[in-house]
Amino acid sequence: MSRFSPYFGEFGGTYVPEILVPALDQLTEAFESALDDPEFHQELGKLLKHYAGRPTPLFEATHLSPNPLVRIFLKREDLVHGGAHKTNQVLAQGLLTQRMGKKEIIAETGAGQHGVATAMVAAMLGLKARIYMGAKDCERQQPNVYRMKLMGAEVIPVHSGSGTLKDAVNEALRDWAANYDSAHYLLGTAAGPHPFPHLVREFQRIIGKEAKAQMLEAIGRLPDAAIACVGGGSNAIGLFADFIEEKDVELVGVEPGGEGLDTGKHGAPIHLARTGILHGMKSYLMQDSDGQVEESHSISAGLDYPAVGPQHAYLAQTGRAQYVAVTDDEAIEAFKTLCRAEGIIPAIESSHALAYALKRAAEATKEEVLLVNLSGRGDKDLNTIMTLEGLQ
Amino acid sequence: MSLYNALFARLKANNEGAFIPFLTLGDPDLETSFEHLCLMVENGADALELGMPFSDPVADGPTIQAATLRALGAGTTPTKALALIRRLKDKYPQLPVGLLTYANLVFAAGIDQFYQDAKAAGVDSVLVADVPIKESAPFVAAAKAAGVAPVMIAPPNASEATLKAVAELSEGYVYLVSRAGVTGTETAAGKPLGHIIDTLKRFESAPVVLGFGIGEPSQVRAALAAGCDGAISGSATVKAAERSPQALARFVEGMKAASR
């Protein structure tokens, strides 16, 4: 009997062609046996420490806060090797790939951060990697495409559909259906069919676990709110996991509001709260009245996805976490603010979480401590910013 | 007696197998699509398997994916797709018609409502490409309540327990997948899956129809020789329809001839 239910309330499940079910069952078995295996934890712990550079610091951004009543702490996942939290769980899935006796990894990537992390770990563990990336994302994230290739991964641009993450996931699933015997599908976020939402959460849980201990050490108590951006939702669920039972800590997920929630050009499925089935899971999904999946929009390739991990849908529905949206413009403004205030260039993804924290801090009338997950660094986004500024 | 039962009984009496071509509804547009469907019936198709176009068809390869995009581009909605089937069934009331769709289209309509609408349109069976046995309960229950046959997929890597469940749940026919991967003739069908066919028959399944990578008359003969009751051809049929109505007619005629 599996220790994790495939469902979070009504969300989750295993909506894949029958042919992929044995591969998912095999992964569930490998994942659960690894969780019980001290040797696995030891090996993963060693890699997290010496390869990825954990624990990451918790930094109080004293110049950033617009209000003396509000203290803002940044969990520095941007300092993980590879430049984002993605490395954490990719290391674990790399080890699981070996545990299942497989030699190849299939992955999909939006902003390229998951692709880079996958390429890194594949190179380090001696695995072959094929990485699907929307053609539009290949354009906006060229440095990451080059990084992946440098590390020996094959990058396959996907031209179908909107040429973004959703279409890359479709292609990765097709590849997996043909090659499940030899290849592991290394999913990048806490979404998709069971067991991925649990698996990715368990291996990203380290973000919140460290942050919790670091907050206690820094101020002797937990923060009032833990804030993270939500595309598929892996950095957010990693931050939230250890705080879910801490009822005094508010959990806030920040969705990409794109050009505005009322424009239709956004990537905020939780805001719409319309349940659907895509990429193996039942969750909130952007779709038309017939059930055709709509294209999402965000200035951040990493958040440009029309669905969200099922546990976030559940946390939203039950009210344990609240989800807000931040527009492209607000995220860019927050990006620039952090650069100037603290000398840290954040990913545009993380800038969404920052934008919410800044807005909240500006309006605060009482003392408050905000914990923001700085999920990645912004080097990869410089092209986007320079284009916006008319510099290229 | 369901139309599938009648069909397979008649074919068995004649010592024939079934040839079931697949096309995407509304490809390239609704009128041409209707002409293609009629053409296939007139040229010997025993039953039809018809795809309801979905924006993210992950179980399909490039040929059917492209057909889906054309159909959606021409404004095909689930309502219009079902209306097309209604027209077809009014013309050929004895023709078994299967619908192939994806979970979100069923879910968006409301699972019960979807199957009731399908029944009203004259649909005999529904296969949901991304609903495996472990998620099938509400879909199968709604299908049975509406009087539509739920068709389940038996993949080449299925365990005996899965095959038993497929045999128990699937009505009309069982869709046997010939090989790993998605639809398409880019990869030909794998070796005949004798042990899977035997297991399904041992569990008294509905007739077994082989699909994925079937594009040649010789493959229809091989499928029947291996113990299948018929064969489905999707991507090759779509490609024939892309060429010309004449090519589609000749293709169906040739594939049907191989089933005799």
XYZ file of C-alpha atoms in Angstrom:
652
model
C 0.000 0.000 0.000
C 1.356 3.340 -1.027
C 1.985 5.873 1.721
C 0.750 8.796 -0.407
C -2.748 9.085 -1.808
C -2.786 10.093 -5.493
C -5.351 12.759 -4.600
C -5.329 16.000 -2.622
C -9.064 16.323 -2.008
C -10.537 16.241 -5.494
C -7.241 17.215 -7.164
C -4.424 15.016 -8.463
C -4.796 11.550 -9.917
C -3.123 9.641 -12.736
C -4.646 10.781 -16.036
C -2.236 9.253 -18.532
C -2.511 6.722 -21.342
C -2.614 3.202 -19.880
C 0.830 2.448 -21.309
C 2.455 4.900 -18.861
C 0.852 3.414 -15.759
C 3.519 0.717 -15.216
C 6.249 3.366 -15.469
C 4.503 5.535 -12.868
C 4.003 2.516 -10.606
C 7.702 1.715 -10.904
C 8.579 5.311 -10.016
C 6.248 5.287 -7.014
C 7.918 2.136 -5.765
C 11.433 3.540 -6.268
C 10.490 6.839 -4.600
C 8.916 5.258 -1.544
C 11.661 2.698 -1.037
C 14.248 5.491 -1.359
C 12.480 7.505 1.344
C 12.980 4.555 3.687
C 16.588 3.969 2.694
C 19.223 5.687 4.884
C 21.871 5.178 2.195
C 19.781 7.116 -0.312
C 19.389 9.993 2.133
C 23.086 9.964 2.884
C 24.027 10.095 -0.790
C 21.457 12.804 -1.530
C 22.536 14.783 1.534
C 26.144 14.682 0.398
C 25.232 15.955 -3.067
C 22.981 18.684 -1.668
C 25.795 19.897 0.539
C 28.880 19.532 -1.641
C 27.425 19.808 -5.156
C 24.413 22.068 -4.769
C 25.834 24.193 -1.935
C 23.168 23.759 0.727
C 22.108 25.033 3.141
C 21.367 28.278 1.345
C 21.484 31.469 3.440
C 18.539 33.334 4.841
C 19.203 37.026 4.253
C 17.404 39.943 5.821
C 16.903 42.519 3.095
C 17.001 45.578 5.325
C 17.308 48.109 2.478
C 14.472 46.546 0.534
C 11.654 46.972 2.992
C 9.660 50.144 2.289
C 8.302 50.176 5.856
C 10.283 50.097 9.119
C 7.523 48.011 10.669
C 8.128 45.193 8.214
C 11.151 42.911 8.088
C 11.704 40.993 4.833
C 13.820 37.835 4.806
C 14.947 36.211 1.567
C 15.559 32.471 1.327
C 18.442 32.463 -1.136
C 17.635 29.568 -3.494
C 19.262 31.702 -6.176
C 22.555 30.614 -4.634
C 22.003 26.912 -5.283
C 24.378 25.528 -7.906
C 22.685 26.113 -11.251
C 21.042 29.302 -10.066
C 17.669 28.070 -8.837
C 15.866 25.726 -6.458
C 15.394 23.300 -9.369
C 18.682 21.553 -8.553
C 17.353 20.241 -5.214
C 14.854 17.775 -6.526
C 16.672 17.043 -9.780
C 19.513 15.562 -7.746
C 17.015 13.288 -6.030
C 15.353 12.239 -9.271
C 18.770 11.638 -10.839
C 19.512 9.177 -8.044
C 16.079 7.583 -8.523
C 16.841 7.171 -12.235
C 19.912 5.178 -11.297
C 17.939 3.260 -8.690
C 15.495 2.164 -11.404
C 18.408 1.046 -13.586
C 17.639 3.626 -16.285
C 20.296 5.481 -18.264
C 18.324 8.249 -19.947
C 16.413 11.257 -18.743
C 13.597 13.008 -20.562
C 12.720 16.466 -19.300
C 10.818 19.543 -20.316
C 11.653 23.094 -19.393
C 10.056 26.516 -19.566
C 12.546 29.147 -18.496
C 15.326 26.649 -18.904
C 16.211 26.479 -15.206
C 14.870 22.957 -14.842
C 16.565 22.037 -18.104
C 19.864 23.397 -16.862
C 19.523 21.581 -13.551
C 18.672 18.365 -15.394
C 21.591 18.743 -17.793
C 23.938 19.398 -14.850
C 22.851 16.384 -12.887
C 22.780 14.138 -15.966
C 26.366 15.144 -16.733
C 27.438 14.578 -13.137
C 25.725 11.186 -12.830
C 26.643 9.997 -16.335
C 23.088 9.906 -17.708
C 21.894 10.910 -21.183
C 19.441 13.826 -21.229
C 16.873 14.885 -23.839
C 15.231 18.176 -22.967
C 12.101 19.542 -24.639
C 11.670 23.286 -24.712
C 9.074 25.441 -26.449
C 10.512 27.192 -29.489
C 9.377 30.556 -28.099
C 11.119 29.801 -24.787
C 14.310 28.762 -26.628
C 14.291 32.279 -28.075
C 13.751 34.124 -24.812
C 16.154 31.927 -22.840
C 19.081 31.442 -25.213
C 21.821 31.451 -22.566
C 20.132 28.525 -20.826
C 19.811 26.599 -24.097
C 23.537 27.038 -24.559
C 24.276 25.986 -20.972
C 22.322 22.762 -21.439
C 24.177 21.973 -24.645
C 27.540 22.708 -23.015
C 26.750 20.073 -20.417
C 25.953 17.501 -23.074
C 22.165 17.527 -23.116
C 20.172 17.345 -26.316
C 17.766 20.299 -26.484
C 14.719 19.731 -28.680
C 12.718 22.856 -29.615
C 8.947 22.286 -29.723
C 7.095 24.251 -32.389
C 3.587 22.887 -31.890
C 0.857 24.846 -30.105
C 2.022 28.004 -28.416
C 5.660 26.867 -28.357
C 5.839 27.192 -24.576
C 6.039 24.925 -21.543
C 2.639 23.272 -22.052
C 3.680 22.046 -25.490
C 7.083 20.918 -24.247
C 5.305 18.796 -21.616
C 3.158 17.192 -24.340
C 6.272 16.237 -26.313
C 8.089 14.912 -23.252
C 5.063 12.726 -22.450
C 5.064 11.388 -26.017
C 8.760 10.563 -25.798
C 8.226 8.836 -22.471
C 5.335 6.737 -23.847
C 7.757 5.391 -26.452
C 10.819 4.986 -24.215
C 9.650 4.304 -20.660
C 11.723 1.109 -20.544
C 15.042 2.926 -20.751
C 14.177 6.504 -19.808
C 12.944 8.306 -16.706
C 10.749 11.353 -17.191
C 12.289 13.840 -14.825
C 9.372 16.186 -14.267
C 10.408 19.632 -13.109
C 7.564 20.773 -10.947
C 5.139 19.568 -8.303
C 2.504 18.813 -10.929
C 1.693 16.012 -13.361
C 0.471 12.502 -12.583
C 0.941 10.757 -9.252
C 3.559 10.363 -7.752
C 5.227 13.528 -9.132
C 3.391 16.112 -6.992
C 4.404 14.230 -3.811
C 7.839 13.342 -5.059
C 8.806 16.872 -6.053
C 7.355 18.300 -2.833
C 9.277 15.873 -0.638
C 12.557 16.754 -2.332
C 11.862 20.505 -2.307
C 10.706 20.416 1.310
C 14.282 21.216 2.294
C 13.672 24.872 1.353
C 11.056 25.408 4.046
C 12.762 23.122 6.525
C 15.977 25.139 6.404
C 14.124 28.452 6.349
C 12.133 27.490 9.414
C 15.254 26.701 11.446
C 16.980 29.823 10.136
C 14.038 32.063 11.050
C 14.015 30.660 14.572
C 17.718 31.315 14.825
C 17.446 34.833 13.389
C 14.431 36.182 15.280
C 13.364 33.415 17.648
C 10.016 32.890 15.968
C 8.388 31.912 12.705
C 7.500 34.512 10.046
C 4.004 35.936 9.744
C 3.847 34.958 6.095
C 5.766 32.664 3.739
C 5.575 33.944 0.175
C 6.564 32.286 -3.104
C 5.746 32.505 -6.803
C 3.615 29.792 -8.377
C 3.852 28.520 -11.928
C 3.619 24.755 -11.631
C 4.394 25.411 -7.986
C 7.537 23.512 -6.967
C 9.427 26.271 -5.131
C 6.228 27.336 -3.390
C 5.296 23.849 -2.249
C 8.900 23.347 -1.133
C 8.681 26.461 1.008
C 5.158 25.707 2.265
C 5.493 21.983 3.058
C 6.965 22.382 6.531
C 4.739 25.363 7.371
C 1.389 23.800 6.457
C 0.900 22.551 10.011
C 2.056 25.884 11.480
C -1.345 27.554 11.478
C -0.003 30.960 12.528
C 2.087 31.262 9.400
C 0.179 32.640 6.440
C 1.030 30.920 3.152
C 0.870 33.129 0.085
C 1.365 31.900 -3.472
C 1.864 34.521 -6.165
C 0.562 33.716 -9.637
C 1.637 35.525 -12.806
C -1.017 38.115 -13.554
C 0.562 38.828 -16.966
C -1.020 41.874 -18.526
C -3.784 41.827 -15.913
C -6.320 39.301 -14.643
C -9.119 40.993 -16.580
C -7.216 40.926 -19.888
C -7.280 37.154 -20.290
C -3.506 37.346 -20.876
C -2.178 35.786 -17.691
C -1.116 32.495 -16.151
C -3.251 32.452 -13.028
C -5.360 29.253 -13.063
C -5.952 29.303 -9.291
C -7.528 32.728 -9.647
C -9.975 31.272 -12.196
C -10.600 28.174 -10.011
C -11.876 26.077 -12.908
C -11.044 22.390 -12.493
C -9.797 20.439 -15.488
C -7.565 17.552 -16.513
C -4.227 18.055 -18.239
C -0.791 16.444 -18.179
C -1.842 13.596 -15.945
C -3.585 15.557 -13.186
C -6.886 17.023 -12.208
C -6.262 20.573 -11.053
C -7.128 24.163 -11.791
C -6.708 24.744 -15.497
C -7.102 27.649 -17.910
C -9.585 26.429 -20.508
C -12.514 27.531 -22.628
C -16.088 26.423 -21.966
C -15.623 23.303 -24.147
C -12.529 22.184 -22.234
C -9.920 23.209 -24.802
C -6.798 24.333 -22.957
C -6.010 28.021 -23.261
C -2.589 29.537 -23.686
C -1.199 31.256 -20.654
C 0.799 34.455 -20.698
C 3.593 35.685 -18.500
C 6.710 37.733 -19.047
C 8.399 34.964 -17.082
C 8.861 31.815 -19.143
C 9.141 29.889 -15.888
C 5.594 30.798 -14.846
C 3.979 30.528 -18.268
C 1.825 27.446 -17.693
C -1.983 27.121 -17.852
C -2.304 24.704 -14.914
C -0.897 24.374 -11.406
C 0.216 21.518 -9.141
C -2.760 19.768 -7.502
C -1.693 20.421 -3.919
C -1.832 24.167 -4.560
C -5.361 23.778 -5.938
C -6.221 21.937 -2.735
C -4.533 24.481 -0.443
C -6.427 27.237 -2.256
C -9.760 25.440 -2.102
C -9.424 24.684 1.604
C -8.202 28.201 2.336
C -4.956 27.069 3.989
C -2.991 29.122 1.501
C -4.072 32.225 -0.341
C -3.092 32.952 -3.903
C -2.705 36.406 -5.324
C -1.593 37.672 -8.709
C 1.091 40.148 -9.689
C 1.317 41.652 -13.183
C 4.311 41.602 -15.517
C 4.900 45.310 -14.835
C 4.767 44.937 -11.069
C 7.217 42.004 -11.225
C 9.671 43.997 -13.342
C 9.455 46.907 -10.931
C 10.237 44.596 -7.998
C 13.099 43.057 -9.977
C 14.709 46.473 -10.366
C 14.053 47.409 -6.758
C 15.918 44.379 -5.408
C 18.838 44.921 -7.793
C 19.319 48.469 -6.521
C 18.456 47.938 -2.864
C 20.523 44.849 -2.120
C 22.736 44.099 -5.129
C 20.866 40.884 -5.883
C 19.531 40.190 -9.383
C 16.503 37.936 -8.936
C 14.761 35.738 -11.492
C 11.616 37.321 -12.915
C 9.731 34.359 -11.416
C 10.888 35.251 -7.911
C 10.243 38.931 -8.614
C 6.527 38.120 -8.589
C 6.817 36.969 -4.965
C 8.909 40.036 -4.150
C 6.376 42.367 -5.739
C 3.644 41.020 -3.483
C 5.884 41.331 -0.396
C 6.747 44.926 -1.274
C 3.116 45.845 -1.818
C 2.102 44.187 1.430
C 4.947 45.801 3.348
C 4.079 49.260 2.011
C 0.511 48.909 3.258
C 1.346 47.344 6.654
C 0.242 49.228 9.764
C 1.676 46.773 12.289
C 4.947 44.896 12.745
C 5.305 41.980 10.417
C 7.963 39.488 9.309
C 7.782 38.284 5.719
C 9.699 35.291 4.388
C 10.113 35.408 0.600
C 11.493 32.524 -1.381
C 14.008 33.918 -3.828
C 13.669 30.855 -6.046
C 16.289 31.745 -8.643
C 18.759 34.281 -9.913
C 18.042 36.591 -12.795
C 21.042 36.189 -15.090
C 18.933 34.111 -17.480
C 16.369 36.920 -17.699
C 18.721 39.719 -18.684
C 17.724 39.396 -22.351
C 14.089 39.920 -21.422
C 14.879 42.940 -19.273
C 17.249 44.466 -21.828
C 14.627 44.055 -24.547
C 12.057 45.772 -22.340
C 14.467 48.640 -21.731
C 15.160 48.938 -25.449
C 18.820 48.017 -24.908
C 18.834 45.271 -27.549
C -27.921 -6.538 -29.354
C -25.393 -3.726 -29.701
C -24.227 -2.758 -33.157
C -20.731 -3.993 -32.273
C -22.052 -7.420 -31.231
C -24.038 -7.645 -34.447
C -21.030 -6.595 -36.490
C -18.569 -9.029 -34.939
C -21.109 -11.886 -35.115
C -21.714 -11.241 -38.802
C -17.985 -10.979 -39.553
C -17.257 -14.168 -37.652
C -19.947 -16.023 -39.594
C -18.274 -14.829 -42.804
C -14.819 -15.675 -41.482
C -13.703 -12.054 -41.708
C -12.079 -9.534 -39.416
C -13.133 -5.923 -38.893
C -11.398 -2.997 -40.523
C -11.996 0.225 -38.625
C -10.516 3.427 -40.035
C -10.002 6.515 -37.854
C -10.366 10.178 -38.789
C -10.498 13.336 -36.721
C -13.945 14.934 -36.760
C -13.989 18.253 -38.575
C -10.675 17.767 -40.399
C -10.075 19.783 -42.518
C -13.574 21.244 -42.100
C -16.981 19.866 -41.171
C -18.360 19.415 -44.707
C -15.260 17.733 -46.121
C -15.063 15.615 -43.003
C -18.627 14.368 -43.573
C -17.782 13.459 -47.167
C -14.708 11.533 -45.967
C -16.739 9.602 -43.412
C -19.345 8.573 -45.986
C -16.615 7.629 -48.443
C -15.069 5.267 -45.910
C -18.407 3.568 -45.252
C -19.114 3.207 -48.980
C -15.725 1.608 -49.490
C -16.046 -1.105 -46.912
C -15.288 0.279 -43.431
C -16.980 -2.048 -40.935
C -17.123 0.606 -38.221
C -15.565 4.032 -37.671
C -13.389 5.393 -34.885
C -13.637 9.182 -34.778
C -11.495 11.631 -32.888
C -13.008 14.584 -31.084
C -10.356 17.277 -31.516
C -8.607 18.351 -28.283
C -5.990 21.073 -27.903
C -3.421 18.802 -26.209
C -3.614 15.289 -27.694
C -0.710 13.669 -25.813
C -1.471 10.103 -26.920
C -1.273 11.075 -30.583
C 1.683 11.432 -32.899
C 2.352 14.240 -35.407
C -0.132 13.153 -38.122
C -3.212 13.062 -35.907
C -1.990 16.068 -33.945
C -1.887 18.045 -37.194
C -5.373 16.799 -38.132
C -6.588 17.935 -34.711
C -5.132 21.413 -35.191
C -6.792 21.700 -38.619
C -10.136 20.665 -37.159
C -9.856 23.127 -34.270
C -8.698 25.823 -36.688
C -11.854 25.203 -38.746
C -13.949 25.841 -35.637
C -14.822 22.255 -34.698
C -16.285 22.133 -31.198
C -17.454 19.041 -29.296
C -21.058 20.041 -30.093
C -20.347 20.313 -33.813
C -18.361 17.062 -33.754
C -21.310 15.225 -32.212
C -23.699 16.808 -34.722
C -21.498 15.401 -37.483
C -21.865 11.927 -36.001
C -25.638 12.429 -35.792
C -25.747 13.182 -39.527
C -23.650 10.105 -40.233
C -25.822 7.823 -38.116
C -28.986 9.155 -39.737
C -27.537 8.027 -43.050
C -26.044 4.723 -41.809
C -28.047 3.614 -38.754
C -26.410 0.182 -38.551
C -22.823 1.511 -38.557
C -21.016 1.181 -35.213
C -19.334 4.483 -34.398
C -16.681 4.889 -31.730
C -15.579 8.213 -30.331
C -12.006 8.832 -29.236
C -11.546 11.748 -26.877
C -9.508 13.131 -23.969
C -10.465 13.370 -20.320
C -10.789 17.147 -20.146
C -13.425 17.327 -22.886
C -15.494 14.763 -20.987
C -14.922 16.464 -17.653
C -15.662 19.976 -18.966
C -19.039 18.880 -20.286
C -19.807 17.033 -17.051
C -19.059 13.311 -17.193
C -22.696 12.137 -17.175
C -23.783 14.832 -19.584
C -20.988 13.999 -22.004
C -22.031 10.361 -22.318
C -25.712 11.275 -22.596
C -24.905 13.713 -25.412
C -22.740 11.082 -27.114
C -25.582 8.565 -26.903
C -28.038 11.087 -28.330
C -25.667 11.686 -31.241
C -25.623 7.972 -32.015
C -22.177 7.191 -30.600
C -21.804 3.472 -29.789
C -18.536 3.545 -27.836
C -16.204 6.036 -26.203
C -12.487 5.645 -25.597
C -10.834 8.302 -23.408
C -7.156 8.281 -24.325
C -5.807 9.597 -21.023
C -8.043 7.727 -18.609
C -6.361 4.483 -17.545
C -8.090 1.719 -15.605
C -7.207 3.264 -12.235
C -9.132 6.481 -13.010
C -11.864 4.866 -15.082
C -14.652 4.264 -12.534
C -16.707 7.466 -13.000
C -16.234 7.365 -16.775
C -17.277 3.709 -17.088
C -20.260 4.224 -14.784
C -21.488 7.213 -16.799
C -20.980 5.349 -20.080
C -22.940 2.338 -18.890
C -25.707 4.502 -17.461
C -26.050 6.257 -20.794
C -25.956 3.037 -22.792
C -22.603 3.765 -24.433
C -19.890 1.089 -24.528
C -16.725 2.096 -22.634
C -13.673 0.982 -24.608
C -10.482 0.354 -22.647
C -6.928 0.142 -23.912
C -4.756 -2.942 -23.476
C -1.132 -1.836 -23.874
C 1.729 -4.240 -24.681
C 3.246 -3.798 -21.201
C 0.034 -4.533 -19.272
C 0.135 -6.830 -16.263
C -2.291 -9.718 -16.005
C -4.276 -7.753 -13.405
C -4.631 -4.834 -15.836
C -5.704 -7.131 -18.663
C -8.296 -8.711 -16.393
C -9.691 -5.259 -15.574
C -9.643 -4.285 -19.251
C -11.550 -7.444 -20.139
C -14.106 -6.818 -17.399
C -14.699 -3.133 -18.130
C -14.388 -2.838 -21.881
C -17.532 -3.213 -23.946
C -17.977 -3.232 -27.714
C -14.335 -4.052 -28.267
C -10.922 -3.839 -26.591
C -8.347 -1.520 -28.157
C -5.084 -3.454 -28.204
C -2.081 -1.153 -28.610
C 0.546 -2.783 -30.784
C 3.636 -1.103 -29.373
C 5.024 1.537 -27.033
C 4.609 5.164 -28.036
C 1.925 7.360 -29.544
C -0.231 6.941 -32.650
C 1.425 7.089 -36.060
C 2.934 5.044 -38.839
C 6.383 6.577 -38.240
C 6.863 3.499 -36.067
C 5.302 0.331 -37.416
C 3.256 -1.995 -35.254
C 5.304 -4.288 -33.063
C 5.224 -8.056 -33.132
C 1.778 -9.619 -32.777
C 1.010 -9.824 -29.095
C -0.143 -13.426 -28.856
C 0.126 -13.721 -25.097
C -1.901 -10.558 -24.486
C -4.628 -11.644 -26.906
C -4.736 -15.072 -25.222
C -4.986 -13.514 -21.773
C -7.770 -11.137 -22.828
C -9.709 -14.031 -24.388
C -9.172 -16.127 -21.274
C -10.866 -13.359 -19.303
C -13.683 -13.387 -21.900
C -13.048 -9.884 -23.180
C -14.999 -8.178 -25.924
C -13.492 -8.620 -29.436
C -9.878 -7.444 -29.632
C -8.969 -4.822 -32.223
C -5.338 -3.914 -32.884
C -4.225 -0.313 -33.379
C -1.116 1.973 -33.518
C 1.172 1.853 -36.546
C -1.251 -0.026 -38.829
C -0.942 1.313 -42.382
C -0.585 -1.683 -44.707
C -2.982 -4.482 -45.746
C -0.328 -7.017 -44.698
C -0.552 -5.694 -41.119
C -4.313 -6.259 -41.099
C -3.734 -9.859 -42.198
C -1.020 -10.325 -39.555
C -3.286 -8.943 -36.823
C -6.090 -11.339 -37.729
C -3.652 -14.255 -38.028
C -2.426 -13.472 -34.489
C -5.959 -13.827 -33.156
C -7.256 -10.248 -33.243
C -10.828 -9.634 -34.341
C -9.962 -6.540 -36.308
C -7.594 -3.658 -36.899
C -7.802 0.116 -36.564
C -5.809 2.436 -38.784
C -5.540 6.107 -37.820
C -2.549 8.039 -39.068
C -2.407 6.168 -42.417
C -6.102 6.927 -42.963
C -5.552 10.603 -42.146
C -2.656 10.719 -44.612
C -4.773 9.089 -47.341
C -7.537 11.642 -46.726
C -4.941 14.429 -46.957
C -3.976 13.186 -50.435
C -7.422 12.981 -52.084
C -10.887 11.465 -51.723
C -9.861 8.846 -54.273
C -6.766 7.919 -52.249
C -8.903 7.591 -49.119
C -11.417 5.363 -50.950
C -8.679 3.126 -52.371
C -6.913 2.905 -49.003
C -10.044 1.792 -47.129
C -10.955 -0.643 -49.877
C -7.496 -2.214 -49.818
C -7.357 -2.511 -46.033
C -10.853 -4.008 -45.881
C -9.959 -6.526 -48.603
C -7.089 -7.717 -46.405
C -9.524 -8.486 -43.568
C -11.457 -11.028 -45.641
